[in-house]
mmCIF file of C-alpha atoms in Angstrom:
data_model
loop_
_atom_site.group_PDB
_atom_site.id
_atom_site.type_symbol
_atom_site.label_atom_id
_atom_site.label_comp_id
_atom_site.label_asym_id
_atom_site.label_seq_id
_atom_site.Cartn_x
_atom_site.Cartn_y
_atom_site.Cartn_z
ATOM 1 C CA UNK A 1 -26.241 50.182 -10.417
ATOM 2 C CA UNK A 2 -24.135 49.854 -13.152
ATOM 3 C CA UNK A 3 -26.112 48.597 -15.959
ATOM 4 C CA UNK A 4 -25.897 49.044 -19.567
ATOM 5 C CA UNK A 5 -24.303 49.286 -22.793
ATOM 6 C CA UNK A 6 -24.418 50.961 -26.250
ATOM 7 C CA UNK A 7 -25.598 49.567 -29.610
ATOM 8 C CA UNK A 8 -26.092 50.988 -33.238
ATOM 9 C CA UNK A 9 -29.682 51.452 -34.063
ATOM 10 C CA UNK A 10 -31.114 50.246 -37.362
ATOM 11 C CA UNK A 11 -29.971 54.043 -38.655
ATOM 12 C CA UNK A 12 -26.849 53.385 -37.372
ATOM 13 C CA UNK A 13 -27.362 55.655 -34.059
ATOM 14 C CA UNK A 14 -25.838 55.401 -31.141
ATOM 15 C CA UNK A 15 -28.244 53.878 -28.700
ATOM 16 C CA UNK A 16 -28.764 53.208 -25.223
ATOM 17 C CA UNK A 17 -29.604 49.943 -23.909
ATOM 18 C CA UNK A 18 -29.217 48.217 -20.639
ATOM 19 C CA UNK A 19 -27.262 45.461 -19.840
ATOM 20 C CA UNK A 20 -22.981 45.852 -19.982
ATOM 21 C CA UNK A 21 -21.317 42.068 -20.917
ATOM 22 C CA UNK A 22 -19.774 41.037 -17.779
ATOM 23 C CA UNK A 23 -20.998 42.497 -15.205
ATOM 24 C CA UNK A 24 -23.279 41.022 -12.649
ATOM 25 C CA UNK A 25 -27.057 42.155 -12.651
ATOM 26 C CA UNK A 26 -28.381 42.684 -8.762
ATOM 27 C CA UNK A 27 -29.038 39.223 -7.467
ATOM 28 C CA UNK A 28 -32.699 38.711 -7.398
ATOM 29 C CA UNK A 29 -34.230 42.640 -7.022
ATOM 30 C CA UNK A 30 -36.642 43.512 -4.302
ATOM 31 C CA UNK A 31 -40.103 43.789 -5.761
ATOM 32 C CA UNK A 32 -39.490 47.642 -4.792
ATOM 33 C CA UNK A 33 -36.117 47.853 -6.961
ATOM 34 C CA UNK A 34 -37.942 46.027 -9.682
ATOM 35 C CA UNK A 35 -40.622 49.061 -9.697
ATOM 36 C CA UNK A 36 -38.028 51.367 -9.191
ATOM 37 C CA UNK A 37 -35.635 50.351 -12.617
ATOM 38 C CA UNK A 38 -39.077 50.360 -14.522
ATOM 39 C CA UNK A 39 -39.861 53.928 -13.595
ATOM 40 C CA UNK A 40 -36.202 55.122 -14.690
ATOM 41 C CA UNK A 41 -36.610 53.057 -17.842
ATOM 42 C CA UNK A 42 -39.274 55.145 -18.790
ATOM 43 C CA UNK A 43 -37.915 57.848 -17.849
ATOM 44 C CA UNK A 44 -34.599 57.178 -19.681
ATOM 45 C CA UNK A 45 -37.109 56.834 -22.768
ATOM 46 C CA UNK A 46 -38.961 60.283 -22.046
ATOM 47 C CA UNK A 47 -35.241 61.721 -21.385
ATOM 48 C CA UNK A 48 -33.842 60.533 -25.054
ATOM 49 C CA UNK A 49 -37.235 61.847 -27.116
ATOM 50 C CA UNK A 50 -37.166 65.354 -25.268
ATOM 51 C CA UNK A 51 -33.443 66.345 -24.653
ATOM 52 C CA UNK A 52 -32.875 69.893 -25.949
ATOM 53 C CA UNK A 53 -29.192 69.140 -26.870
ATOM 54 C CA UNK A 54 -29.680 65.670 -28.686
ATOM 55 C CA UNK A 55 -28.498 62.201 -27.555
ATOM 56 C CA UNK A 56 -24.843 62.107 -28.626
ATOM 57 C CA UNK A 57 -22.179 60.230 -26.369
ATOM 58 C CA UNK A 58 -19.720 63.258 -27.012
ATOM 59 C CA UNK A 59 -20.792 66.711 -26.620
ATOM 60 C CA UNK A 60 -19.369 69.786 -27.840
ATOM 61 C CA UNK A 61 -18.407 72.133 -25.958
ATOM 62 C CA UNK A 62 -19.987 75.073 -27.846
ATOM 63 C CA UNK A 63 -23.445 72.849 -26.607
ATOM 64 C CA UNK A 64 -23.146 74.399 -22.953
ATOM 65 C CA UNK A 65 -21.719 78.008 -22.537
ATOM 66 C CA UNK A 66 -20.764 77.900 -19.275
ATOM 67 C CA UNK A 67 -18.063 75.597 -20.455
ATOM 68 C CA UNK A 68 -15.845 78.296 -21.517
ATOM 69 C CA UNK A 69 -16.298 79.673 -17.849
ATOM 70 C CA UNK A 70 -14.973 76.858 -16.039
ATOM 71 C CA UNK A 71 -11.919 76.269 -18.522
ATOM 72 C CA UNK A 72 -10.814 79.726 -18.086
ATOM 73 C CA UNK A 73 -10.335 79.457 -14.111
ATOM 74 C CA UNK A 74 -8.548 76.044 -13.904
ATOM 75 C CA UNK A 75 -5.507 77.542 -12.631
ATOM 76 C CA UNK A 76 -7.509 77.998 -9.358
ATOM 77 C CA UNK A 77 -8.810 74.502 -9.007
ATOM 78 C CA UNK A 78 -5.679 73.127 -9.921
ATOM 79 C CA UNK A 79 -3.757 74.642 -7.158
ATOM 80 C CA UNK A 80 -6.726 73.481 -4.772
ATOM 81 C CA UNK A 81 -5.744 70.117 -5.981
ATOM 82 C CA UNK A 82 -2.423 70.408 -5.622
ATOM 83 C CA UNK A 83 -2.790 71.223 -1.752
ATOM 84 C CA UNK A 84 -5.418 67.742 -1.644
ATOM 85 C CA UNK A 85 -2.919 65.399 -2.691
ATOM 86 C CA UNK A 86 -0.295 66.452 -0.113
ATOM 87 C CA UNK A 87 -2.198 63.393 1.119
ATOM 88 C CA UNK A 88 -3.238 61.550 -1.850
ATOM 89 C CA UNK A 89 -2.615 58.099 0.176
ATOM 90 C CA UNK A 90 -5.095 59.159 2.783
ATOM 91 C CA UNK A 91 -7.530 59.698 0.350
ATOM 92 C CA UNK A 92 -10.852 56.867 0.411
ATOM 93 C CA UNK A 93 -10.802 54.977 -2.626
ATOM 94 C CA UNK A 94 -14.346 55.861 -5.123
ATOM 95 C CA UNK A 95 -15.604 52.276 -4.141
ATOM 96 C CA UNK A 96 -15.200 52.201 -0.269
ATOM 97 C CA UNK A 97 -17.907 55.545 -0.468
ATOM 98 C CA UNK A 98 -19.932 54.018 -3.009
ATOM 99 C CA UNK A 99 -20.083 50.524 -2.539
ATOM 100 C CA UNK A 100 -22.292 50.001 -6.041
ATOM 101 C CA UNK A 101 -19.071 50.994 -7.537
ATOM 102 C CA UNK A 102 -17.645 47.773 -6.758
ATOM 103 C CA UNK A 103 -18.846 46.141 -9.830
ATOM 104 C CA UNK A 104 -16.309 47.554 -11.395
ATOM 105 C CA UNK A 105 -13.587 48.890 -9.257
ATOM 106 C CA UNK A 106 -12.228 47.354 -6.017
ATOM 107 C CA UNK A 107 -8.731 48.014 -6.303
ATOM 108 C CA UNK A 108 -7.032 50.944 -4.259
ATOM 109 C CA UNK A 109 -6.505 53.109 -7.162
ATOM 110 C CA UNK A 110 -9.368 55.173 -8.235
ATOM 111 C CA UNK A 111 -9.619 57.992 -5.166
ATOM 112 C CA UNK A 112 -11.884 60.485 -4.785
ATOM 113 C CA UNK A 113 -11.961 64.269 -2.841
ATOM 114 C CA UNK A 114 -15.600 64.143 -2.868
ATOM 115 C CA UNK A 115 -17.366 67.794 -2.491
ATOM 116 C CA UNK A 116 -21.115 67.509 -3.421
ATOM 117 C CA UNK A 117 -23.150 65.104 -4.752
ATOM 118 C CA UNK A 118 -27.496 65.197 -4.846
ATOM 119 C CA UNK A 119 -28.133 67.295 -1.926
ATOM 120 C CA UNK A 120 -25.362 66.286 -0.100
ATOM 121 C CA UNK A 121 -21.913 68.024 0.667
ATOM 122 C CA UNK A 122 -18.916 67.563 2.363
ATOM 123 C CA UNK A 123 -18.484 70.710 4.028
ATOM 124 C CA UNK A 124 -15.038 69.973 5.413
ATOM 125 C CA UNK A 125 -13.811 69.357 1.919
ATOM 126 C CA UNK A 126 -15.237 72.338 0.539
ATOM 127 C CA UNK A 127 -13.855 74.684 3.300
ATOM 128 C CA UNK A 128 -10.420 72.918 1.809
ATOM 129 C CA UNK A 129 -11.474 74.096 -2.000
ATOM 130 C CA UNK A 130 -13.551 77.447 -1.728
ATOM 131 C CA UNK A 131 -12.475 77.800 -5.700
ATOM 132 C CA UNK A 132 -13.324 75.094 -6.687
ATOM 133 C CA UNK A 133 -16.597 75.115 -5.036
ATOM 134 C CA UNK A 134 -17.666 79.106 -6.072
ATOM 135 C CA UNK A 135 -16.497 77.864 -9.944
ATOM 136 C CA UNK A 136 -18.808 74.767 -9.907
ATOM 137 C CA UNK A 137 -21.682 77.074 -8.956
ATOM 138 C CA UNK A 138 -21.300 78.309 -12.556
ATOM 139 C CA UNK A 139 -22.823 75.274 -13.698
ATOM 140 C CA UNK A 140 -26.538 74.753 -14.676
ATOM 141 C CA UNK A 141 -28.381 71.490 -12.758
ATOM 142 C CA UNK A 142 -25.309 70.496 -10.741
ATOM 143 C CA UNK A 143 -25.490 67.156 -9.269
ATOM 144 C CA UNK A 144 -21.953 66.352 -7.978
ATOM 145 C CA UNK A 145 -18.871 67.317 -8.072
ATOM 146 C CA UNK A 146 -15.426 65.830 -7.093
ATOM 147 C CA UNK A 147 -11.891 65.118 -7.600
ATOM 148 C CA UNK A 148 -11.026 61.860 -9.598
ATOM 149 C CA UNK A 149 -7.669 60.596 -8.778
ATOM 150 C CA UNK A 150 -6.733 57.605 -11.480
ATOM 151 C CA UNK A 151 -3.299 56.225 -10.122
ATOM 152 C CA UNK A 152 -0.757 54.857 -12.036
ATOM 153 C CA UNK A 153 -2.123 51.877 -14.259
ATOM 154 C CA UNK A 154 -5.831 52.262 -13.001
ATOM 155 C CA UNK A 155 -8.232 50.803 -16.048
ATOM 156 C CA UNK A 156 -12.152 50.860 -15.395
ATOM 157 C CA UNK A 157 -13.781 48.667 -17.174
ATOM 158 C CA UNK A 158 -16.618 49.013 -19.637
ATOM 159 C CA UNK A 159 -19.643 50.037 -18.041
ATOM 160 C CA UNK A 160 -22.601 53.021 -17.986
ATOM 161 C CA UNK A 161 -24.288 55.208 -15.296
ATOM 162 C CA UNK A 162 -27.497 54.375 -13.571
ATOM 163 C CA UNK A 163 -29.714 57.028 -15.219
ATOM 164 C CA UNK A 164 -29.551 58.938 -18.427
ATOM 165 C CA UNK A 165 -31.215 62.415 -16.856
ATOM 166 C CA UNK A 166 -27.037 63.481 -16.086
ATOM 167 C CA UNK A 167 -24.527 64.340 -18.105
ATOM 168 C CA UNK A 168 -21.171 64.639 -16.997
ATOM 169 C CA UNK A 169 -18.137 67.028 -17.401
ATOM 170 C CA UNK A 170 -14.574 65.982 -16.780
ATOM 171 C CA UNK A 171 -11.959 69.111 -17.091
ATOM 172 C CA UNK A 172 -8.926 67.878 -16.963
ATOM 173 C CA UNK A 173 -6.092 68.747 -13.634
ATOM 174 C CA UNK A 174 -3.483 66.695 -13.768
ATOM 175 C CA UNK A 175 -3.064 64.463 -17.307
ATOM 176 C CA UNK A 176 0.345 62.875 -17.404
ATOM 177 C CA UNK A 177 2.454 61.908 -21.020
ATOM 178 C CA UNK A 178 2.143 59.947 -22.774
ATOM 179 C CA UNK A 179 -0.985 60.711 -23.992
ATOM 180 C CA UNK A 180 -1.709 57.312 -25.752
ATOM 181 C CA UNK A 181 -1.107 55.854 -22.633
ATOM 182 C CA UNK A 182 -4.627 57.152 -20.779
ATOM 183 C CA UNK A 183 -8.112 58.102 -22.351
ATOM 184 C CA UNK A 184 -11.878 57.500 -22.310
ATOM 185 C CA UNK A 185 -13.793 55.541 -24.551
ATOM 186 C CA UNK A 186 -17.821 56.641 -24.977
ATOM 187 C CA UNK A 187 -19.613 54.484 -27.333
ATOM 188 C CA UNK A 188 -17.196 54.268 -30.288
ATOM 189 C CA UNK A 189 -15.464 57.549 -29.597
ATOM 190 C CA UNK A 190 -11.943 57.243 -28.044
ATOM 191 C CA UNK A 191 -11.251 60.805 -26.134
ATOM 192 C CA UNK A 192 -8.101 62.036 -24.153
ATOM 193 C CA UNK A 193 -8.013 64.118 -21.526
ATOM 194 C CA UNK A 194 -6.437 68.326 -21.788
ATOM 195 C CA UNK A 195 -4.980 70.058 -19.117
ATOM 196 C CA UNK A 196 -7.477 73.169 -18.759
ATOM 197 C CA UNK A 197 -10.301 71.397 -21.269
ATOM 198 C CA UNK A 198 -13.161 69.974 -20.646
ATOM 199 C CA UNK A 199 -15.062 66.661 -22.002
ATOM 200 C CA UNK A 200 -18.660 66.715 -21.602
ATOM 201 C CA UNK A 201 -20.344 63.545 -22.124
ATOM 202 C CA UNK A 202 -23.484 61.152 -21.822
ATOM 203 C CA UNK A 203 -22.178 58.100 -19.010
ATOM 204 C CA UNK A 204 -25.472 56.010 -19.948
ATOM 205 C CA UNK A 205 -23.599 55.320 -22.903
ATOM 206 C CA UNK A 206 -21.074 52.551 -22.419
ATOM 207 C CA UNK A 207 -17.732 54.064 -21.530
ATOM 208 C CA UNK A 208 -14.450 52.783 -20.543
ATOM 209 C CA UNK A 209 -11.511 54.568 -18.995
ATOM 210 C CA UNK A 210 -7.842 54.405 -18.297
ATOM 211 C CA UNK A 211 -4.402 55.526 -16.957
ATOM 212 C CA UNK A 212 -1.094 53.255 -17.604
ATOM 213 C CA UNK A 213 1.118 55.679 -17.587
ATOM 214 C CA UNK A 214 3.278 55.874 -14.438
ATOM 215 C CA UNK A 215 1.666 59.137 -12.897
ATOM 216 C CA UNK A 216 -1.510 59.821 -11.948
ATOM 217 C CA UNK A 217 -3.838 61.425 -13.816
ATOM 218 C CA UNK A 218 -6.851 63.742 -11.592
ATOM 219 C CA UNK A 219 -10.016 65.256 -12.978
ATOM 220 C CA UNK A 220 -12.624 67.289 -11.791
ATOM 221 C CA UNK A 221 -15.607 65.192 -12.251
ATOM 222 C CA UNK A 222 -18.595 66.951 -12.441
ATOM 223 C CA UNK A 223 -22.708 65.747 -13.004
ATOM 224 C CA UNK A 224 -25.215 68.025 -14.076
ATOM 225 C CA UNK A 225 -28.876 67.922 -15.011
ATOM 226 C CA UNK A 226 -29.524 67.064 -18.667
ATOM 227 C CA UNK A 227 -31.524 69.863 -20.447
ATOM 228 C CA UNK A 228 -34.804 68.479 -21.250
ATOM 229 C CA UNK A 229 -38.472 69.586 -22.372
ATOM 230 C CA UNK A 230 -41.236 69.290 -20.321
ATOM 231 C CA UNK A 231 -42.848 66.568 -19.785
ATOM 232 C CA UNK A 232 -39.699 64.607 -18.841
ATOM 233 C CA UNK A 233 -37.514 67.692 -17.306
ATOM 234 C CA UNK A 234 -40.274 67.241 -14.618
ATOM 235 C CA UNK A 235 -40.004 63.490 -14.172
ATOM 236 C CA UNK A 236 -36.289 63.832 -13.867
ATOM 237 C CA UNK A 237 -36.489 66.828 -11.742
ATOM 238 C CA UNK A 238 -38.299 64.076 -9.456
ATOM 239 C CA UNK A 239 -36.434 60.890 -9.680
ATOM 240 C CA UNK A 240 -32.973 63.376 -9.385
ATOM 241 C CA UNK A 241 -34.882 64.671 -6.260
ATOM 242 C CA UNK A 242 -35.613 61.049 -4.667
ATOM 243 C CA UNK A 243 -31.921 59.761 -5.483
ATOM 244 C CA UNK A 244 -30.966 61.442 -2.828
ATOM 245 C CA UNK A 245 -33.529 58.990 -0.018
ATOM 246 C CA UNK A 246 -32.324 55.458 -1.966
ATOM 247 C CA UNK A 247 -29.518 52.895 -0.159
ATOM 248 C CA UNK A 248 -26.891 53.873 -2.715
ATOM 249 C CA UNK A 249 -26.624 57.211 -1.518
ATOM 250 C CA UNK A 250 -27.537 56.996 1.802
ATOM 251 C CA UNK A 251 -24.761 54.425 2.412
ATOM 252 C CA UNK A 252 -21.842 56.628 0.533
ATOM 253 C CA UNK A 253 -23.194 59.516 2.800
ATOM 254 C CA UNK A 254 -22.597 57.236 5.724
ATOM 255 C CA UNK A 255 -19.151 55.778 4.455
ATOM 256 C CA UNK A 256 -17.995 59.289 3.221
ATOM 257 C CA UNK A 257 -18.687 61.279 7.244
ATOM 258 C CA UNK A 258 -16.429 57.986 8.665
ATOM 259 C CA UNK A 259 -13.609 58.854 6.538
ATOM 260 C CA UNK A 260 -14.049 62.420 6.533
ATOM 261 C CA UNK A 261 -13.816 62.391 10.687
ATOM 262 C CA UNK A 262 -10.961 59.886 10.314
ATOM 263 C CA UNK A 263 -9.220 62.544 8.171
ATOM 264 C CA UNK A 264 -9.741 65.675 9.584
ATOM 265 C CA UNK A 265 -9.193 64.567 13.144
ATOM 266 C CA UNK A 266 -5.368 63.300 12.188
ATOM 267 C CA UNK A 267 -4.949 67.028 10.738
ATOM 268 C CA UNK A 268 -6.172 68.256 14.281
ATOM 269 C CA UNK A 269 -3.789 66.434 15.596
ATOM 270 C CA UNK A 270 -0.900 67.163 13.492
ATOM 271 C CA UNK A 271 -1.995 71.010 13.966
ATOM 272 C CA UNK A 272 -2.401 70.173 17.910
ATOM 273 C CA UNK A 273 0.985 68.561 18.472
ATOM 274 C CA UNK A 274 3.958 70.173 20.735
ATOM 275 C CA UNK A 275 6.300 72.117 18.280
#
């Protein structure tokens, strides 16, 4: 699913394109996938005309005013964290839930705590991160939401989202020194993470991301609807809506209740044991 990459229109624009150097395209498509990607390529088109907050790879903040909002209660989310990675090393790694992820990532050291994500929630991990959860509410068009744990010399390599009708927010939890050690690259702009900030950005762009310092480094990670004008806020409102009936997601569903039984029945048993 991860298909793309950025290049400088003839204004010198950032613009999105698909197709990322080095990664493998899907091995001869379905006729059905090939109908699919042509319907969210025109919808990616209708999205970049008729976006009310432009096309840039970086936002500012003062672009979405709930922002502010969500900064201000870190503290809370934070501790939430804190208590999650009491067993960091139980955690599933991003690509063993989402097995498209794999093009990029198959190493054991990008983890996720995984609360929401179209339509579908973990309702074990938000009973662990009530916070968390009632402070993502705050946001317009949320899509998903989770913890992203990069470990100790994690580095994903270049590569953009599946559909440009998201954007997505990172606010930063845990970001370790030194700071030129870790960052995010979107299109040509080279961003660190902030304790308590957010980043709000456009993943169809082709970003980049890494951690080699020797802590980890956690974000909330965050997708939300891209604010658009009708006609195409209606055909992303649909292809958003259908996401959620496509292999991709049905499969991380599937992979995330396994580990999420695995999980929560050792705690029962912990919590069960003779003192």
């Amino acid at each position: 699913m991860h298909h793309g990459a950025t290049q400088p229109d003839r204004q010198g624009e950032p613009r999105q394109t698909f197709g990322t150097a080095d990664i493998a395209p899907m091995a001869r498509p379905s006729l059905t996938a090939r109908f699919f990607m042509s319907v969210v390529a025109m919808a990616e088109r209708l999205n970049l005309k008729h976006s009310k907050v432009g096309n840039p790879p970086v936002y500012d903040n003062a672009t979405f005013p709930w922002v502010a909002e969500i900064e201000r209660e870190w503290p809370l989310i934070r501790a939430e964290l804190d208590k999650v990675l009491l067993r960091q090393e139980e955690l599933p790694s991003f690509h063993d839930i989402s097995t498209d992820v794999q093009t990029i990532s198959k190493d054991k050291h990008w983890k996720t705590f995984f609360l929401t994500g179209y339509g579908l929630s973990s309702e074990q991990n938000i009973r662990q991160c009530p916070e968390t959860w009632r402070i993502v509410q705050k946001i317009p068009g949320l899509k998903t939401a989770m913890f992203s744990i990069f470990e100790p010399g994690k580095h994903l390599p270049p590569h953009r989202g599946p559909y440009n009708g998201v954007l997505r927010l990172h606010l930063g939890l845990i970001v370790p020194e030194p700071r030129d050690k870790l960052g995010i690259r979107v299109d040509k702009t080279l961003c660190h993470w902030d304790e308590g900030k957010a980043l709000v950005f456009d993943d169809a762009y082709e970003h980049e991301a890494w951690n080699h310092t020797d802590k980890t480094r956690v974000v909330l990670f965050v997708d939300f609807v891209k604010p658009l004008r009708f006609p195409a806020r209606l055909v992303n409102w649909l292809l958003l809506n259908l996401a959620v009936f496509t292999p991709f997601i049905r499969e991380g569903l599937d992979n995330h209740k396994a580990w999420e039984k695995k999980f929560y029945a050792e705690a029962e048993q912990l919590r069960n044991r003779p003192r």
